[in-house]
mmCIF file of C-alpha atoms in Angstrom:
data_model
loop_
_atom_site.group_PDB
_atom_site.id
_atom_site.type_symbol
_atom_site.label_atom_id
_atom_site.label_comp_id
_atom_site.label_asym_id
_atom_site.label_seq_id
_atom_site.Cartn_x
_atom_site.Cartn_y
_atom_site.Cartn_z
ATOM 1 C CA MET A 26 -20.729 4.657 4.007
ATOM 2 C CA ARG A 27 -21.674 5.039 0.411
ATOM 3 C CA GLN A 28 -18.749 4.846 -2.017
ATOM 4 C CA PRO A 29 -18.170 7.241 -4.196
ATOM 5 C CA SER A 30 -18.616 6.247 -7.435
ATOM 6 C CA ARG A 31 -15.425 6.958 -10.405
ATOM 7 C CA SER A 32 -15.865 7.171 -14.168
ATOM 8 C CA ALA A 33 -13.999 4.494 -16.167
ATOM 9 C CA ALA A 34 -10.975 7.990 -16.933
ATOM 10 C CA GLU A 35 -10.720 8.370 -13.319
ATOM 11 C CA SER A 36 -10.340 4.383 -12.476
ATOM 12 C CA ALA A 37 -7.917 4.050 -15.440
ATOM 13 C CA ALA A 38 -5.654 7.094 -13.890
ATOM 14 C CA ILE A 39 -5.480 5.515 -10.454
ATOM 15 C CA ARG A 40 -4.403 2.128 -12.235
ATOM 16 C CA ALA A 41 -1.797 3.794 -14.549
ATOM 17 C CA SER A 42 -0.420 5.844 -11.758
ATOM 18 C CA HIS A 43 -0.219 2.146 -9.334
ATOM 19 C CA ASP A 44 1.337 0.418 -12.249
ATOM 20 C CA ALA A 45 3.781 3.635 -12.583
ATOM 21 C CA PHE A 46 5.034 4.076 -9.483
ATOM 22 C CA ILE A 47 5.640 0.346 -9.113
ATOM 23 C CA ASN A 48 7.767 -0.165 -12.360
ATOM 24 C CA HIS A 49 9.899 3.037 -10.674
ATOM 25 C CA VAL A 50 10.350 1.143 -7.483
ATOM 26 C CA LEU A 51 10.014 -2.607 -8.522
ATOM 27 C CA ASN A 52 12.042 -1.827 -11.691
ATOM 28 C CA SER A 53 13.530 -5.457 -12.678
ATOM 29 C CA PRO A 54 11.734 -8.528 -13.073
ATOM 30 C CA ILE A 55 9.965 -10.392 -9.911
ATOM 31 C CA GLU A 56 11.511 -12.849 -8.908
ATOM 32 C CA THR A 57 11.319 -15.162 -5.659
ATOM 33 C CA THR A 58 13.332 -12.937 -3.158
ATOM 34 C CA PRO A 59 12.982 -9.275 -2.986
ATOM 35 C CA PRO A 60 15.732 -7.328 -5.351
ATOM 36 C CA SER A 61 18.922 -6.220 -3.195
ATOM 37 C CA SER A 62 17.379 -2.713 -4.029
ATOM 38 C CA LEU A 63 14.538 -3.131 -1.808
ATOM 39 C CA PRO A 64 15.526 -3.270 2.636
ATOM 40 C CA MET A 65 13.575 -5.310 4.831
ATOM 41 C CA TYR A 66 11.681 -3.163 7.670
ATOM 42 C CA SER A 67 11.486 -3.472 10.758
ATOM 43 C CA GLU A 68 10.750 -0.421 13.164
ATOM 44 C CA SER A 69 7.670 0.268 14.310
ATOM 45 C CA LEU A 70 5.614 2.759 13.286
ATOM 46 C CA THR A 71 2.757 2.390 15.364
ATOM 47 C CA SER A 72 3.977 1.450 18.784
ATOM 48 C CA SER A 73 2.324 5.564 20.145
ATOM 49 C CA ALA A 74 -0.197 5.769 17.683
ATOM 50 C CA SER A 75 -3.910 5.843 18.343
ATOM 51 C CA LEU A 76 -5.581 3.231 16.150
ATOM 52 C CA PHE A 77 -8.673 3.530 13.807
ATOM 53 C CA ARG A 78 -9.848 -0.070 12.110
ATOM 54 C CA TRP A 79 -11.795 1.251 8.464
ATOM 55 C CA ASP A 80 -13.282 -0.704 5.831
ATOM 56 C CA SER A 81 -10.923 -1.665 3.269
ATOM 57 C CA ARG A 82 -13.042 0.501 0.547
ATOM 58 C CA MET A 83 -12.546 4.031 2.848
ATOM 59 C CA VAL A 84 -9.046 2.838 3.405
ATOM 60 C CA GLN A 85 -8.711 2.613 -0.641
ATOM 61 C CA ASN A 86 -10.468 5.707 -1.132
ATOM 62 C CA LEU A 87 -8.756 7.861 1.667
ATOM 63 C CA PHE A 88 -5.709 6.595 -0.440
ATOM 64 C CA ASN A 89 -6.688 7.734 -3.685
ATOM 65 C CA HIS A 90 -7.622 10.630 -2.664
ATOM 66 C CA LEU A 91 -4.806 11.590 -0.720
ATOM 67 C CA GLU A 92 -2.930 10.850 -3.921
ATOM 68 C CA LEU A 93 -0.259 8.918 -2.056
ATOM 69 C CA ILE A 94 1.093 7.040 -5.107
ATOM 70 C CA ASP A 95 1.963 10.278 -6.742
ATOM 71 C CA LEU A 96 3.225 12.106 -3.510
ATOM 72 C CA ALA A 97 5.816 9.347 -3.212
ATOM 73 C CA ARG A 98 6.840 9.769 -6.474
ATOM 74 C CA ALA A 99 7.096 12.809 -6.273
ATOM 75 C CA LYS A 100 8.870 13.299 -3.307
ATOM 76 C CA GLU A 101 10.534 9.821 -3.384
ATOM 77 C CA TYR A 102 9.798 8.126 -0.595
ATOM 78 C CA GLY A 103 11.583 5.122 0.434
ATOM 79 C CA ALA A 104 10.459 1.758 -0.518
ATOM 80 C CA PHE A 105 10.933 -0.779 1.722
ATOM 81 C CA CYS A 106 9.553 -4.222 2.081
ATOM 82 C CA LEU A 107 7.866 -5.845 4.936
ATOM 83 C CA ASP A 108 6.723 -9.487 3.490
ATOM 84 C CA TRP A 109 7.506 -11.533 -0.183
ATOM 85 C CA THR A 110 5.923 -14.726 -0.528
ATOM 86 C CA PRO A 111 5.538 -16.794 -3.088
ATOM 87 C CA ALA A 112 1.654 -17.093 -3.934
ATOM 88 C CA ALA A 113 0.114 -20.151 -2.962
ATOM 89 C CA ASN A 114 -2.982 -19.417 -5.205
ATOM 90 C CA ALA A 115 -2.468 -21.441 -7.916
ATOM 91 C CA SER A 116 -4.934 -19.688 -10.252
ATOM 92 C CA LEU A 117 -3.207 -16.567 -9.916
ATOM 93 C CA GLY A 118 -0.345 -18.133 -11.735
ATOM 94 C CA ARG A 119 2.895 -19.598 -12.159
ATOM 95 C CA ASN A 120 5.538 -17.672 -10.592
ATOM 96 C CA VAL A 121 3.435 -14.894 -8.960
ATOM 97 C CA VAL A 122 4.452 -12.874 -5.434
ATOM 98 C CA SER A 123 2.662 -11.565 -2.664
ATOM 99 C CA VAL A 124 4.379 -8.856 -1.817
ATOM 100 C CA LEU A 125 3.546 -6.033 0.775
ATOM 101 C CA LEU A 126 5.759 -3.010 0.814
ATOM 102 C CA ARG A 127 5.824 0.080 3.225
ATOM 103 C CA PHE A 128 6.508 3.069 1.648
ATOM 104 C CA VAL A 129 7.909 6.290 4.147
ATOM 105 C CA SER A 130 8.068 9.502 3.414
ATOM 106 C CA PRO A 131 11.583 11.676 3.998
ATOM 107 C CA ASN A 132 11.015 13.108 7.417
ATOM 108 C CA GLN A 133 8.957 10.126 8.515
ATOM 109 C CA GLU A 134 5.129 11.955 8.601
ATOM 110 C CA VAL A 135 3.982 9.805 5.933
ATOM 111 C CA ALA A 136 4.023 5.825 5.647
ATOM 112 C CA PHE A 137 2.035 3.212 4.243
ATOM 113 C CA ASP A 138 1.653 -0.345 3.698
ATOM 114 C CA VAL A 139 0.466 -2.077 0.178
ATOM 115 C CA HIS A 140 -0.065 -5.479 -1.142
ATOM 116 C CA GLY A 141 -0.374 -6.969 -4.152
ATOM 117 C CA TYR A 142 0.334 -10.068 -6.255
ATOM 118 C CA PHE A 143 3.089 -9.184 -9.037
ATOM 119 C CA THR A 144 3.688 -11.536 -11.792
ATOM 120 C CA PRO A 145 7.402 -11.921 -13.097
ATOM 121 C CA GLU A 146 6.787 -9.128 -15.697
ATOM 122 C CA VAL A 147 6.000 -6.767 -12.712
ATOM 123 C CA THR A 148 2.496 -6.687 -13.512
ATOM 124 C CA LEU A 149 0.240 -6.111 -10.580
ATOM 125 C CA LEU A 150 -2.655 -8.753 -10.984
ATOM 126 C CA GLY A 151 -6.604 -7.979 -9.452
ATOM 127 C CA SER A 152 -7.888 -4.670 -9.727
ATOM 128 C CA GLY A 153 -4.559 -3.065 -11.532
ATOM 129 C CA MET A 154 -4.427 -0.896 -8.171
ATOM 130 C CA LEU A 155 -2.119 -1.558 -4.812
ATOM 131 C CA ASP A 156 -4.246 -2.601 -1.885
ATOM 132 C CA PRO A 157 -3.689 -0.223 0.551
ATOM 133 C CA LYS A 158 -3.380 -2.141 4.468
ATOM 134 C CA SER A 159 -2.780 0.636 6.218
ATOM 135 C CA ILE A 160 -1.645 4.511 7.104
ATOM 136 C CA VAL A 161 0.053 6.400 9.030
ATOM 137 C CA PHE A 162 0.209 10.062 9.657
ATOM 138 C CA ASN A 163 3.029 11.687 12.215
ATOM 139 C CA ARG A 164 3.325 8.389 14.474
ATOM 140 C CA ALA A 165 0.251 9.145 15.533
ATOM 141 C CA VAL A 166 -2.674 8.295 13.772
ATOM 142 C CA HIS A 167 -2.550 4.696 12.204
ATOM 143 C CA ILE A 168 -5.475 4.242 10.134
ATOM 144 C CA ALA A 169 -5.749 0.082 9.239
ATOM 145 C CA ALA A 170 -7.421 -1.083 6.399
ATOM 146 C CA THR A 171 -10.218 -4.027 7.937
ATOM 147 C CA HIS A 172 -13.867 -5.464 6.979
ATOM 148 C CA VAL A 173 -14.980 -2.716 9.961
ATOM 149 C CA THR A 174 -18.549 -1.129 8.394
ATOM 150 C CA THR A 175 -17.261 2.182 10.778
ATOM 151 C CA PRO A 176 -14.030 3.379 12.191
ATOM 152 C CA VAL A 177 -13.330 2.660 15.399
ATOM 153 C CA PRO A 178 -10.645 3.767 17.883
ATOM 154 C CA VAL A 179 -8.735 1.805 19.235
ATOM 155 C CA GLU A 180 -6.185 2.714 22.403
ATOM 156 C CA PRO A 181 -2.726 2.228 21.637
ATOM 157 C CA LEU A 182 -0.667 -0.466 22.883
#
């Protein structure tokens, strides 16, 4: 699938949206443990959902097209921690944390998981955008980011 091209202004607006959202959610310096305001999440949202594995670029494009970051901020999605680990890659710098977060709409219709590497100053490294790992709609459709080039339906477990 051909990836849509974005103007520099569009890319900058997406990065600014991601940055504002993360600073809203993680409104304190990043430490080696999650902030107490960010509960851990353990419930499965996908046990009965149909799984579709999509190329990670396609998931990123869908994520940005649906403006899930802006929607999550406007609708006050719940924020949860799935994983919070000091980054093992020394080239990322000191005290960088690898964070996997889940955001769930108040009525549980939409949820998404995102990953990012954060500095202690709550700066998102890399592209400046959160990396969506999955999007779940109504606990029925689960889109997971992989390196598959075409959508492949997989029956639920």
